Amino acid sequence: MTKDRIKDLQKPHPWPRVAYKKISRQHRSHEWQHTTSECSIPLNPNEADREHAVTEFLAQIDLIRLLIHKIRELTEDVKRIHQEMIEPLSDPQLGQQLDDKTADIKNLARNISQKLQRLEQAHKNQHVNQGNAQWRMTESHIFNITKEFYDIMNKYNEEYCEHRDRCKNSILRQLEMTGSRKTDDELEEIIEKGFQGAHTFSIMVDTEQIRQTAIFIEERHRDIQKLEHSIEELHDMFADLALLVTTQREMIDNIHQNVSKAAEYVIPAVQAVEEAVKIKTKSRKVNISI
């Protein structure tokens, strides 16, 4: 039978000239938290400012991306309304819906454009940091979000141009149905000036059909006039965006070229380090075997 030797174990003896006191578990936990908080390394003020600036910058990028997504959704709504409007018996309320969607897109586009200009200006003010990692990251983010905005606005512009062509073709079909054939120049004149009267139709055409055709042509004429007015309002912004994207693309290409050159120097250095590690490991094995 195994003998119980626990009683033979020596009891712990206190160290001489050392004072002892009991500390509650809650107090010990508080002391530990207080000690660890005192031992933490505080951030340098400049580092804290940079961290805050990066966080604020990324928040602005996320906000702009959400606004661009909203424009993308509105553009799809505009496309759907355009397709419904060219139908002969379309809903009269579609015109007001289109005006509301167009106004929302314009306001969002101006808001995004202003935010991008502020980000670009703040980035230019950091020219002293040009070339460092944070500067390149900021440059890349601004370029990507500007390109995304440019693409969606270009898609919006293309939809308006396509709708103008659809309106033009629908007017041409309505005129042909009434027996009135028009040349391209005459059709463009109708688009620019509107419908001039029923005297251009054949006398064999029913009066009600003439009236319906005239109403349809006038509606399409107003649609086209609104389209062209909207494009004119956004023309300056399109030009600024195109110039900004072109300029930023050149800067991004230069950055990528510099990074590629740096990588060409880094790769041989990494290979040399790996080779040195292999040689060192091999020499250790030789020493152990000896």
PDB file of C-alpha atoms in Angstrom:
ATOM      1  CA  MET A   1       0.000   0.000   0.000  1.00  0.00           C
ATOM      2  CA  THR A   2       1.330   3.439  -0.958  1.00  0.00           C
ATOM      3  CA  LYS A   3       2.375   5.573   1.998  1.00  0.00           C
ATOM      4  CA  ASP A   4       0.855   9.049   2.380  1.00  0.00           C
ATOM      5  CA  ARG A   5       3.785  11.524   2.288  1.00  0.00           C
ATOM      6  CA  ILE A   6       1.790  14.765   2.027  1.00  0.00           C
ATOM      7  CA  LYS A   7       2.326  15.551   5.690  1.00  0.00           C
ATOM      8  CA  ASP A   8       6.080  15.385   5.148  1.00  0.00           C
ATOM      9  CA  LEU A   9       6.026  18.244   2.665  1.00  0.00           C
ATOM     10  CA  GLN A  10       7.508  21.420   4.055  1.00  0.00           C
ATOM     11  CA  LYS A  11       5.181  24.293   4.703  1.00  0.00           C
ATOM     12  CA  PRO A  12       6.113  27.554   2.970  1.00  0.00           C
ATOM     13  CA  HIS A  13       8.126  29.869   5.190  1.00  0.00           C
ATOM     14  CA  PRO A  14       7.801  33.622   4.800  1.00  0.00           C
ATOM     15  CA  TRP A  15      10.851  35.563   3.782  1.00  0.00           C
ATOM     16  CA  PRO A  16      12.446  37.591   6.544  1.00  0.00           C
ATOM     17  CA  ARG A  17      12.125  41.377   6.539  1.00  0.00           C
ATOM     18  CA  VAL A  18       9.267  41.217   3.980  1.00  0.00           C
ATOM     19  CA  ALA A  19       5.811  42.601   4.791  1.00  0.00           C
ATOM     20  CA  TYR A  20       2.791  40.642   3.549  1.00  0.00           C
ATOM     21  CA  LYS A  21      -0.827  41.649   3.223  1.00  0.00           C
ATOM     22  CA  LYS A  22      -3.920  40.000   1.821  1.00  0.00           C
ATOM     23  CA  ILE A  23      -5.295  41.440  -1.410  1.00  0.00           C
ATOM     24  CA  SER A  24      -8.809  40.714  -2.592  1.00  0.00           C
ATOM     25  CA  ARG A  25      -9.337  39.185  -6.023  1.00  0.00           C
ATOM     26  CA  GLN A  26     -11.205  42.278  -7.201  1.00  0.00           C
ATOM     27  CA  HIS A  27      -8.367  44.510  -6.036  1.00  0.00           C
ATOM     28  CA  ARG A  28      -5.794  42.300  -7.745  1.00  0.00           C
ATOM     29  CA  SER A  29      -7.742  42.530 -11.002  1.00  0.00           C
ATOM     30  CA  HIS A  30      -7.917  46.312 -10.679  1.00  0.00           C
ATOM     31  CA  GLU A  31      -4.188  46.528  -9.964  1.00  0.00           C
ATOM     32  CA  TRP A  32      -3.433  44.373 -13.013  1.00  0.00           C
ATOM     33  CA  GLN A  33      -5.520  46.526 -15.324  1.00  0.00           C
ATOM     34  CA  HIS A  34      -3.956  49.668 -13.886  1.00  0.00           C
ATOM     35  CA  THR A  35      -0.463  48.245 -14.356  1.00  0.00           C
ATOM     36  CA  THR A  36      -1.073  47.125 -17.947  1.00  0.00           C
ATOM     37  CA  SER A  37      -2.608  50.461 -18.866  1.00  0.00           C
ATOM     38  CA  GLU A  38       0.436  52.235 -17.485  1.00  0.00           C
ATOM     39  CA  CYS A  39       2.761  49.906 -19.387  1.00  0.00           C
ATOM     40  CA  SER A  40       1.068  50.479 -22.775  1.00  0.00           C
ATOM     41  CA  ILE A  41       3.132  52.490 -25.241  1.00  0.00           C
ATOM     42  CA  PRO A  42       1.367  55.739 -26.192  1.00  0.00           C
ATOM     43  CA  LEU A  43       1.149  56.751 -29.850  1.00  0.00           C
ATOM     44  CA  ASN A  44       3.283  59.566 -31.087  1.00  0.00           C
ATOM     45  CA  PRO A  45       1.097  62.650 -31.761  1.00  0.00           C
ATOM     46  CA  ASN A  46       2.110  62.626 -35.423  1.00  0.00           C
ATOM     47  CA  GLU A  47       1.300  58.925 -35.729  1.00  0.00           C
ATOM     48  CA  ALA A  48      -2.082  59.469 -34.066  1.00  0.00           C
ATOM     49  CA  ASP A  49      -2.853  62.305 -36.489  1.00  0.00           C
ATOM     50  CA  ARG A  50      -1.895  60.156 -39.461  1.00  0.00           C
ATOM     51  CA  GLU A  51      -4.027  57.271 -38.220  1.00  0.00           C
ATOM     52  CA  HIS A  52      -7.002  59.604 -37.763  1.00  0.00           C
ATOM     53  CA  ALA A  53      -6.453  61.094 -41.228  1.00  0.00           C
ATOM     54  CA  VAL A  54      -6.398  57.647 -42.855  1.00  0.00           C
ATOM     55  CA  THR A  55      -9.574  56.601 -41.026  1.00  0.00           C
ATOM     56  CA  GLU A  56     -11.343  59.799 -42.062  1.00  0.00           C
ATOM     57  CA  PHE A  57     -10.164  59.428 -45.663  1.00  0.00           C
ATOM     58  CA  LEU A  58     -11.407  55.832 -45.949  1.00  0.00           C
ATOM     59  CA  ALA A  59     -14.757  56.858 -44.463  1.00  0.00           C
ATOM     60  CA  GLN A  60     -15.107  59.505 -47.190  1.00  0.00           C
ATOM     61  CA  ILE A  61     -14.250  56.933 -49.860  1.00  0.00           C
ATOM     62  CA  ASP A  62     -16.923  54.561 -48.520  1.00  0.00           C
ATOM     63  CA  LEU A  63     -19.495  57.368 -48.501  1.00  0.00           C
ATOM     64  CA  ILE A  64     -18.702  58.329 -52.101  1.00  0.00           C
ATOM     65  CA  ARG A  65     -18.974  54.688 -53.135  1.00  0.00           C
ATOM     66  CA  LEU A  66     -22.459  54.496 -51.583  1.00  0.00           C
ATOM     67  CA  LEU A  67     -23.519  57.631 -53.486  1.00  0.00           C
ATOM     68  CA  ILE A  68     -22.189  56.162 -56.734  1.00  0.00           C
ATOM     69  CA  HIS A  69     -24.184  52.994 -56.083  1.00  0.00           C
ATOM     70  CA  LYS A  70     -27.299  55.154 -55.664  1.00  0.00           C
ATOM     71  CA  ILE A  71     -26.643  56.824 -59.029  1.00  0.00           C
ATOM     72  CA  ARG A  72     -26.274  53.375 -60.574  1.00  0.00           C
ATOM     73  CA  GLU A  73     -29.708  52.384 -59.245  1.00  0.00           C
ATOM     74  CA  LEU A  74     -31.283  55.642 -60.440  1.00  0.00           C
ATOM     75  CA  THR A  75     -29.747  55.175 -63.893  1.00  0.00           C
ATOM     76  CA  GLU A  76     -31.438  51.780 -64.159  1.00  0.00           C
ATOM     77  CA  ASP A  77     -34.733  53.424 -63.146  1.00  0.00           C
ATOM     78  CA  VAL A  78     -34.250  56.103 -65.807  1.00  0.00           C
ATOM     79  CA  LYS A  79     -33.592  53.430 -68.425  1.00  0.00           C
ATOM     80  CA  ARG A  80     -36.792  51.601 -67.459  1.00  0.00           C
ATOM     81  CA  ILE A  81     -38.837  54.829 -67.615  1.00  0.00           C
ATOM     82  CA  HIS A  82     -37.361  55.685 -71.011  1.00  0.00           C
ATOM     83  CA  GLN A  83     -38.428  52.338 -72.409  1.00  0.00           C
ATOM     84  CA  GLU A  84     -41.963  52.777 -71.085  1.00  0.00           C
ATOM     85  CA  MET A  85     -42.286  56.357 -72.322  1.00  0.00           C
ATOM     86  CA  ILE A  86     -41.828  55.527 -75.995  1.00  0.00           C
ATOM     87  CA  GLU A  87     -44.915  53.313 -75.926  1.00  0.00           C
ATOM     88  CA  PRO A  88     -47.949  54.933 -77.629  1.00  0.00           C
ATOM     89  CA  LEU A  89     -50.175  54.692 -74.525  1.00  0.00           C
ATOM     90  CA  SER A  90     -47.637  55.401 -71.829  1.00  0.00           C
ATOM     91  CA  ASP A  91     -48.487  56.585 -68.324  1.00  0.00           C
ATOM     92  CA  PRO A  92     -48.626  60.412 -68.191  1.00  0.00           C
ATOM     93  CA  GLN A  93     -46.950  60.329 -64.759  1.00  0.00           C
ATOM     94  CA  LEU A  94     -43.770  58.853 -66.240  1.00  0.00           C
ATOM     95  CA  GLY A  95     -42.597  62.319 -67.246  1.00  0.00           C
ATOM     96  CA  GLN A  96     -42.704  63.558 -63.659  1.00  0.00           C
ATOM     97  CA  GLN A  97     -41.004  60.389 -62.432  1.00  0.00           C
ATOM     98  CA  LEU A  98     -38.247  60.927 -64.972  1.00  0.00           C
ATOM     99  CA  ASP A  99     -37.791  64.542 -63.870  1.00  0.00           C
ATOM    100  CA  ASP A 100     -37.493  63.446 -60.228  1.00  0.00           C
ATOM    101  CA  LYS A 101     -34.944  60.728 -61.023  1.00  0.00           C
ATOM    102  CA  THR A 102     -32.933  63.112 -63.185  1.00  0.00           C
ATOM    103  CA  ALA A 103     -32.892  65.769 -60.454  1.00  0.00           C
ATOM    104  CA  ASP A 104     -31.711  63.188 -57.901  1.00  0.00           C
ATOM    105  CA  ILE A 105     -28.891  62.076 -60.190  1.00  0.00           C
ATOM    106  CA  LYS A 106     -27.775  65.662 -60.782  1.00  0.00           C
ATOM    107  CA  ASN A 107     -27.710  66.445 -57.055  1.00  0.00           C
ATOM    108  CA  LEU A 108     -25.797  63.264 -56.251  1.00  0.00           C
ATOM    109  CA  ALA A 109     -23.337  63.909 -59.071  1.00  0.00           C
ATOM    110  CA  ARG A 110     -22.618  67.440 -57.852  1.00  0.00           C
ATOM    111  CA  ASN A 111     -22.224  66.190 -54.282  1.00  0.00           C
ATOM    112  CA  ILE A 112     -19.773  63.483 -55.350  1.00  0.00           C
ATOM    113  CA  SER A 113     -17.866  65.895 -57.568  1.00  0.00           C
ATOM    114  CA  GLN A 114     -17.413  68.332 -54.670  1.00  0.00           C
ATOM    115  CA  LYS A 115     -16.244  65.562 -52.335  1.00  0.00           C
ATOM    116  CA  LEU A 116     -13.740  64.318 -54.910  1.00  0.00           C
ATOM    117  CA  GLN A 117     -12.390  67.820 -55.436  1.00  0.00           C
ATOM    118  CA  ARG A 118     -11.863  68.250 -51.687  1.00  0.00           C
ATOM    119  CA  LEU A 119     -10.101  64.884 -51.433  1.00  0.00           C
ATOM    120  CA  GLU A 120      -7.909  65.716 -54.416  1.00  0.00           C
ATOM    121  CA  GLN A 121      -7.001  69.124 -52.999  1.00  0.00           C
ATOM    122  CA  ALA A 122      -6.170  67.652 -49.586  1.00  0.00           C
ATOM    123  CA  HIS A 123      -4.040  65.045 -51.319  1.00  0.00           C
ATOM    124  CA  LYS A 124      -2.147  67.706 -53.273  1.00  0.00           C
ATOM    125  CA  ASN A 125      -1.448  69.553 -50.029  1.00  0.00           C
ATOM    126  CA  GLN A 126       0.445  66.463 -48.830  1.00  0.00           C
ATOM    127  CA  HIS A 127       3.091  66.826 -51.547  1.00  0.00           C
ATOM    128  CA  VAL A 128       5.831  66.697 -48.893  1.00  0.00           C
ATOM    129  CA  ASN A 129       4.879  63.046 -48.304  1.00  0.00           C
ATOM    130  CA  GLN A 130       4.825  62.216 -52.003  1.00  0.00           C
ATOM    131  CA  GLY A 131       6.152  58.748 -52.641  1.00  0.00           C
ATOM    132  CA  ASN A 132       5.572  57.150 -49.242  1.00  0.00           C
ATOM    133  CA  ALA A 133       3.181  54.244 -48.728  1.00  0.00           C
ATOM    134  CA  GLN A 134       0.317  56.307 -47.325  1.00  0.00           C
ATOM    135  CA  TRP A 135       0.562  58.838 -50.149  1.00  0.00           C
ATOM    136  CA  ARG A 136       0.480  56.077 -52.783  1.00  0.00           C
ATOM    137  CA  MET A 137      -2.479  54.413 -51.060  1.00  0.00           C
ATOM    138  CA  THR A 138      -4.399  57.691 -51.058  1.00  0.00           C
ATOM    139  CA  GLU A 139      -3.542  58.341 -54.707  1.00  0.00           C
ATOM    140  CA  SER A 140      -4.735  54.885 -55.722  1.00  0.00           C
ATOM    141  CA  HIS A 141      -8.025  55.186 -53.795  1.00  0.00           C
ATOM    142  CA  ILE A 142      -8.814  58.600 -55.282  1.00  0.00           C
ATOM    143  CA  PHE A 143      -8.074  57.359 -58.789  1.00  0.00           C
ATOM    144  CA  ASN A 144     -10.229  54.229 -58.420  1.00  0.00           C
ATOM    145  CA  ILE A 145     -13.230  56.035 -56.943  1.00  0.00           C
ATOM    146  CA  THR A 146     -12.972  58.832 -59.534  1.00  0.00           C
ATOM    147  CA  LYS A 147     -12.814  56.274 -62.339  1.00  0.00           C
ATOM    148  CA  GLU A 148     -15.852  54.493 -60.888  1.00  0.00           C
ATOM    149  CA  PHE A 149     -17.765  57.782 -60.773  1.00  0.00           C
ATOM    150  CA  TYR A 150     -16.677  58.660 -64.302  1.00  0.00           C
ATOM    151  CA  ASP A 151     -17.829  55.270 -65.617  1.00  0.00           C
ATOM    152  CA  ILE A 152     -21.309  55.475 -64.086  1.00  0.00           C
ATOM    153  CA  MET A 153     -21.819  59.047 -65.291  1.00  0.00           C
ATOM    154  CA  ASN A 154     -20.645  58.032 -68.748  1.00  0.00           C
ATOM    155  CA  LYS A 155     -23.179  55.196 -68.667  1.00  0.00           C
ATOM    156  CA  TYR A 156     -25.844  57.710 -67.658  1.00  0.00           C
ATOM    157  CA  ASN A 157     -24.855  59.937 -70.583  1.00  0.00           C
ATOM    158  CA  GLU A 158     -24.946  56.986 -72.992  1.00  0.00           C
ATOM    159  CA  GLU A 159     -28.464  56.102 -71.849  1.00  0.00           C
ATOM    160  CA  TYR A 160     -29.649  59.624 -72.625  1.00  0.00           C
ATOM    161  CA  CYS A 161     -28.044  59.531 -76.072  1.00  0.00           C
ATOM    162  CA  GLU A 162     -29.600  56.143 -76.782  1.00  0.00           C
ATOM    163  CA  HIS A 163     -33.005  57.402 -75.655  1.00  0.00           C
ATOM    164  CA  ARG A 164     -32.680  60.354 -78.008  1.00  0.00           C
ATOM    165  CA  ASP A 165     -32.127  57.921 -80.868  1.00  0.00           C
ATOM    166  CA  ARG A 166     -35.101  55.836 -79.729  1.00  0.00           C
ATOM    167  CA  CYS A 167     -37.294  58.941 -79.652  1.00  0.00           C
ATOM    168  CA  LYS A 168     -36.094  59.914 -83.101  1.00  0.00           C
ATOM    169  CA  ASN A 169     -36.883  56.460 -84.500  1.00  0.00           C
ATOM    170  CA  SER A 170     -40.312  56.397 -82.836  1.00  0.00           C
ATOM    171  CA  ILE A 171     -41.151  59.790 -84.369  1.00  0.00           C
ATOM    172  CA  LEU A 172     -40.045  58.496 -87.747  1.00  0.00           C
ATOM    173  CA  ARG A 173     -42.283  55.426 -87.416  1.00  0.00           C
ATOM    174  CA  GLN A 174     -45.276  57.545 -86.434  1.00  0.00           C
ATOM    175  CA  LEU A 175     -44.756  59.806 -89.424  1.00  0.00           C
ATOM    176  CA  GLU A 176     -44.494  56.829 -91.766  1.00  0.00           C
ATOM    177  CA  MET A 177     -47.739  55.417 -90.351  1.00  0.00           C
ATOM    178  CA  THR A 178     -49.490  58.638 -91.366  1.00  0.00           C
ATOM    179  CA  GLY A 179     -48.004  58.506 -94.844  1.00  0.00           C
ATOM    180  CA  SER A 180     -45.638  61.418 -94.234  1.00  0.00           C
ATOM    181  CA  ARG A 181     -42.039  60.590 -95.072  1.00  0.00           C
ATOM    182  CA  LYS A 182     -39.295  62.876 -93.844  1.00  0.00           C
ATOM    183  CA  THR A 183     -35.634  63.195 -94.650  1.00  0.00           C
ATOM    184  CA  ASP A 184     -33.036  63.149 -91.885  1.00  0.00           C
ATOM    185  CA  ASP A 185     -32.734  66.934 -92.022  1.00  0.00           C
ATOM    186  CA  GLU A 186     -36.502  67.381 -91.786  1.00  0.00           C
ATOM    187  CA  LEU A 187     -36.643  64.921 -88.902  1.00  0.00           C
ATOM    188  CA  GLU A 188     -33.894  66.795 -87.062  1.00  0.00           C
ATOM    189  CA  GLU A 189     -35.839  70.020 -87.590  1.00  0.00           C
ATOM    190  CA  ILE A 190     -38.916  68.436 -85.986  1.00  0.00           C
ATOM    191  CA  ILE A 191     -36.765  67.287 -83.076  1.00  0.00           C
ATOM    192  CA  GLU A 192     -35.271  70.756 -82.635  1.00  0.00           C
ATOM    193  CA  LYS A 193     -38.376  72.896 -83.201  1.00  0.00           C
ATOM    194  CA  GLY A 194     -41.216  70.530 -82.440  1.00  0.00           C
ATOM    195  CA  PHE A 195     -44.224  69.530 -84.515  1.00  0.00           C
ATOM    196  CA  GLN A 196     -45.376  72.372 -86.807  1.00  0.00           C
ATOM    197  CA  GLY A 197     -48.917  71.214 -87.622  1.00  0.00           C
ATOM    198  CA  ALA A 198     -51.117  68.616 -89.277  1.00  0.00           C
ATOM    199  CA  HIS A 199     -50.783  70.040 -92.786  1.00  0.00           C
ATOM    200  CA  THR A 200     -47.748  67.850 -93.403  1.00  0.00           C
ATOM    201  CA  PHE A 201     -49.824  64.669 -93.239  1.00  0.00           C
ATOM    202  CA  SER A 202     -51.608  62.984 -96.089  1.00  0.00           C
ATOM    203  CA  ILE A 203     -55.269  63.946 -96.528  1.00  0.00           C
ATOM    204  CA  MET A 204     -56.107  60.218 -96.562  1.00  0.00           C
ATOM    205  CA  VAL A 205     -55.176  59.876 -92.896  1.00  0.00           C
ATOM    206  CA  ASP A 206     -57.879  59.866 -90.214  1.00  0.00           C
ATOM    207  CA  THR A 207     -58.081  63.088 -88.196  1.00  0.00           C
ATOM    208  CA  GLU A 208     -57.905  61.269 -84.849  1.00  0.00           C
ATOM    209  CA  GLN A 209     -54.787  59.433 -85.946  1.00  0.00           C
ATOM    210  CA  ILE A 210     -53.235  62.752 -86.927  1.00  0.00           C
ATOM    211  CA  ARG A 211     -54.053  64.181 -83.506  1.00  0.00           C
ATOM    212  CA  GLN A 212     -52.588  61.186 -81.662  1.00  0.00           C
ATOM    213  CA  THR A 213     -49.477  61.278 -83.814  1.00  0.00           C
ATOM    214  CA  ALA A 214     -49.043  64.998 -83.216  1.00  0.00           C
ATOM    215  CA  ILE A 215     -49.350  64.488 -79.446  1.00  0.00           C
ATOM    216  CA  PHE A 216     -46.834  61.649 -79.553  1.00  0.00           C
ATOM    217  CA  ILE A 217     -44.342  63.710 -81.558  1.00  0.00           C
ATOM    218  CA  GLU A 218     -44.694  66.685 -79.211  1.00  0.00           C
ATOM    219  CA  GLU A 219     -44.090  64.475 -76.183  1.00  0.00           C
ATOM    220  CA  ARG A 220     -40.957  62.984 -77.734  1.00  0.00           C
ATOM    221  CA  HIS A 221     -39.816  66.479 -78.700  1.00  0.00           C
ATOM    222  CA  ARG A 222     -40.101  67.616 -75.072  1.00  0.00           C
ATOM    223  CA  ASP A 223     -38.250  64.490 -73.931  1.00  0.00           C
ATOM    224  CA  ILE A 224     -35.380  65.213 -76.288  1.00  0.00           C
ATOM    225  CA  GLN A 225     -35.221  68.860 -75.222  1.00  0.00           C
ATOM    226  CA  LYS A 226     -35.000  67.788 -71.571  1.00  0.00           C
ATOM    227  CA  LEU A 227     -32.311  65.275 -72.449  1.00  0.00           C
ATOM    228  CA  GLU A 228     -30.151  67.828 -74.191  1.00  0.00           C
ATOM    229  CA  HIS A 229     -30.647  70.353 -71.388  1.00  0.00           C
ATOM    230  CA  SER A 230     -29.565  67.775 -68.797  1.00  0.00           C
ATOM    231  CA  ILE A 231     -26.464  66.872 -70.769  1.00  0.00           C
ATOM    232  CA  GLU A 232     -25.537  70.555 -71.149  1.00  0.00           C
ATOM    233  CA  GLU A 233     -25.824  71.074 -67.380  1.00  0.00           C
ATOM    234  CA  LEU A 234     -23.443  68.182 -66.712  1.00  0.00           C
ATOM    235  CA  HIS A 235     -21.068  68.961 -69.585  1.00  0.00           C
ATOM    236  CA  ASP A 236     -18.514  70.858 -67.493  1.00  0.00           C
ATOM    237  CA  MET A 237     -18.477  68.144 -64.859  1.00  0.00           C
ATOM    238  CA  PHE A 238     -17.913  65.472 -67.527  1.00  0.00           C
ATOM    239  CA  ALA A 239     -14.985  67.460 -68.912  1.00  0.00           C
ATOM    240  CA  ASP A 240     -13.437  67.906 -65.459  1.00  0.00           C
ATOM    241  CA  LEU A 241     -13.858  64.212 -64.678  1.00  0.00           C
ATOM    242  CA  ALA A 242     -12.270  63.136 -67.954  1.00  0.00           C
ATOM    243  CA  LEU A 243      -9.282  65.419 -67.343  1.00  0.00           C
ATOM    244  CA  LEU A 244      -8.938  64.267 -63.728  1.00  0.00           C
ATOM    245  CA  VAL A 245      -9.048  60.580 -64.665  1.00  0.00           C
ATOM    246  CA  THR A 246      -6.443  61.086 -67.395  1.00  0.00           C
ATOM    247  CA  THR A 247      -4.097  62.988 -65.056  1.00  0.00           C
ATOM    248  CA  GLN A 248      -4.480  60.497 -62.233  1.00  0.00           C
ATOM    249  CA  ARG A 249      -3.942  57.547 -64.580  1.00  0.00           C
ATOM    250  CA  GLU A 250      -0.560  58.993 -65.573  1.00  0.00           C
ATOM    251  CA  MET A 251       0.401  59.409 -61.910  1.00  0.00           C
ATOM    252  CA  ILE A 252      -0.748  55.879 -61.059  1.00  0.00           C
ATOM    253  CA  ASP A 253       1.247  54.484 -63.986  1.00  0.00           C
ATOM    254  CA  ASN A 254       4.356  56.267 -62.687  1.00  0.00           C
ATOM    255  CA  ILE A 255       3.787  54.869 -59.205  1.00  0.00           C
ATOM    256  CA  HIS A 256       3.322  51.348 -60.547  1.00  0.00           C
ATOM    257  CA  GLN A 257       6.500  51.733 -62.597  1.00  0.00           C
ATOM    258  CA  ASN A 258       8.467  52.804 -59.516  1.00  0.00           C
ATOM    259  CA  VAL A 259       7.035  49.926 -57.490  1.00  0.00           C
ATOM    260  CA  SER A 260       7.967  47.485 -60.256  1.00  0.00           C
ATOM    261  CA  LYS A 261      11.531  48.800 -60.280  1.00  0.00           C
ATOM    262  CA  ALA A 262      11.714  48.439 -56.510  1.00  0.00           C
ATOM    263  CA  ALA A 263      10.463  44.868 -56.818  1.00  0.00           C
ATOM    264  CA  GLU A 264      13.245  44.117 -59.291  1.00  0.00           C
ATOM    265  CA  TYR A 265      15.769  45.035 -56.596  1.00  0.00           C
ATOM    266  CA  VAL A 266      13.906  43.305 -53.774  1.00  0.00           C
ATOM    267  CA  ILE A 267      13.506  39.897 -55.450  1.00  0.00           C
ATOM    268  CA  PRO A 268      17.284  39.249 -55.867  1.00  0.00           C
ATOM    269  CA  ALA A 269      17.844  40.389 -52.276  1.00  0.00           C
ATOM    270  CA  VAL A 270      15.220  37.958 -50.989  1.00  0.00           C
ATOM    271  CA  GLN A 271      16.769  35.160 -53.024  1.00  0.00           C
ATOM    272  CA  ALA A 272      20.194  35.991 -51.583  1.00  0.00           C
ATOM    273  CA  VAL A 273      18.803  35.875 -48.037  1.00  0.00           C
ATOM    274  CA  GLU A 274      17.135  32.529 -48.686  1.00  0.00           C
ATOM    275  CA  GLU A 275      20.379  31.143 -50.070  1.00  0.00           C
ATOM    276  CA  ALA A 276      22.277  32.390 -47.015  1.00  0.00           C
ATOM    277  CA  VAL A 277      19.757  30.694 -44.718  1.00  0.00           C
ATOM    278  CA  LYS A 278      20.208  27.415 -46.592  1.00  0.00           C
ATOM    279  CA  ILE A 279      24.002  27.638 -46.309  1.00  0.00           C
ATOM    280  CA  LYS A 280      23.779  28.428 -42.593  1.00  0.00           C
ATOM    281  CA  THR A 281      21.412  25.520 -41.987  1.00  0.00           C
ATOM    282  CA  LYS A 282      23.679  23.189 -43.935  1.00  0.00           C
ATOM    283  CA  SER A 283      26.739  24.276 -41.920  1.00  0.00           C
ATOM    284  CA  ARG A 284      24.879  23.595 -38.673  1.00  0.00           C
ATOM    285  CA  LYS A 285      24.088  20.081 -39.801  1.00  0.00           C
ATOM    286  CA  VAL A 286      27.767  19.517 -40.606  1.00  0.00           C
ATOM    287  CA  ASN A 287      28.842  20.738 -37.153  1.00  0.00           C
ATOM    288  CA  ILE A 288      26.316  18.496 -35.454  1.00  0.00           C
ATOM    289  CA  SER A 289      27.481  15.449 -37.422  1.00  0.00           C
ATOM    290  CA  ILE A 290      31.097  16.193 -36.508  1.00  0.00           C
TER     291      ILE A 290
END
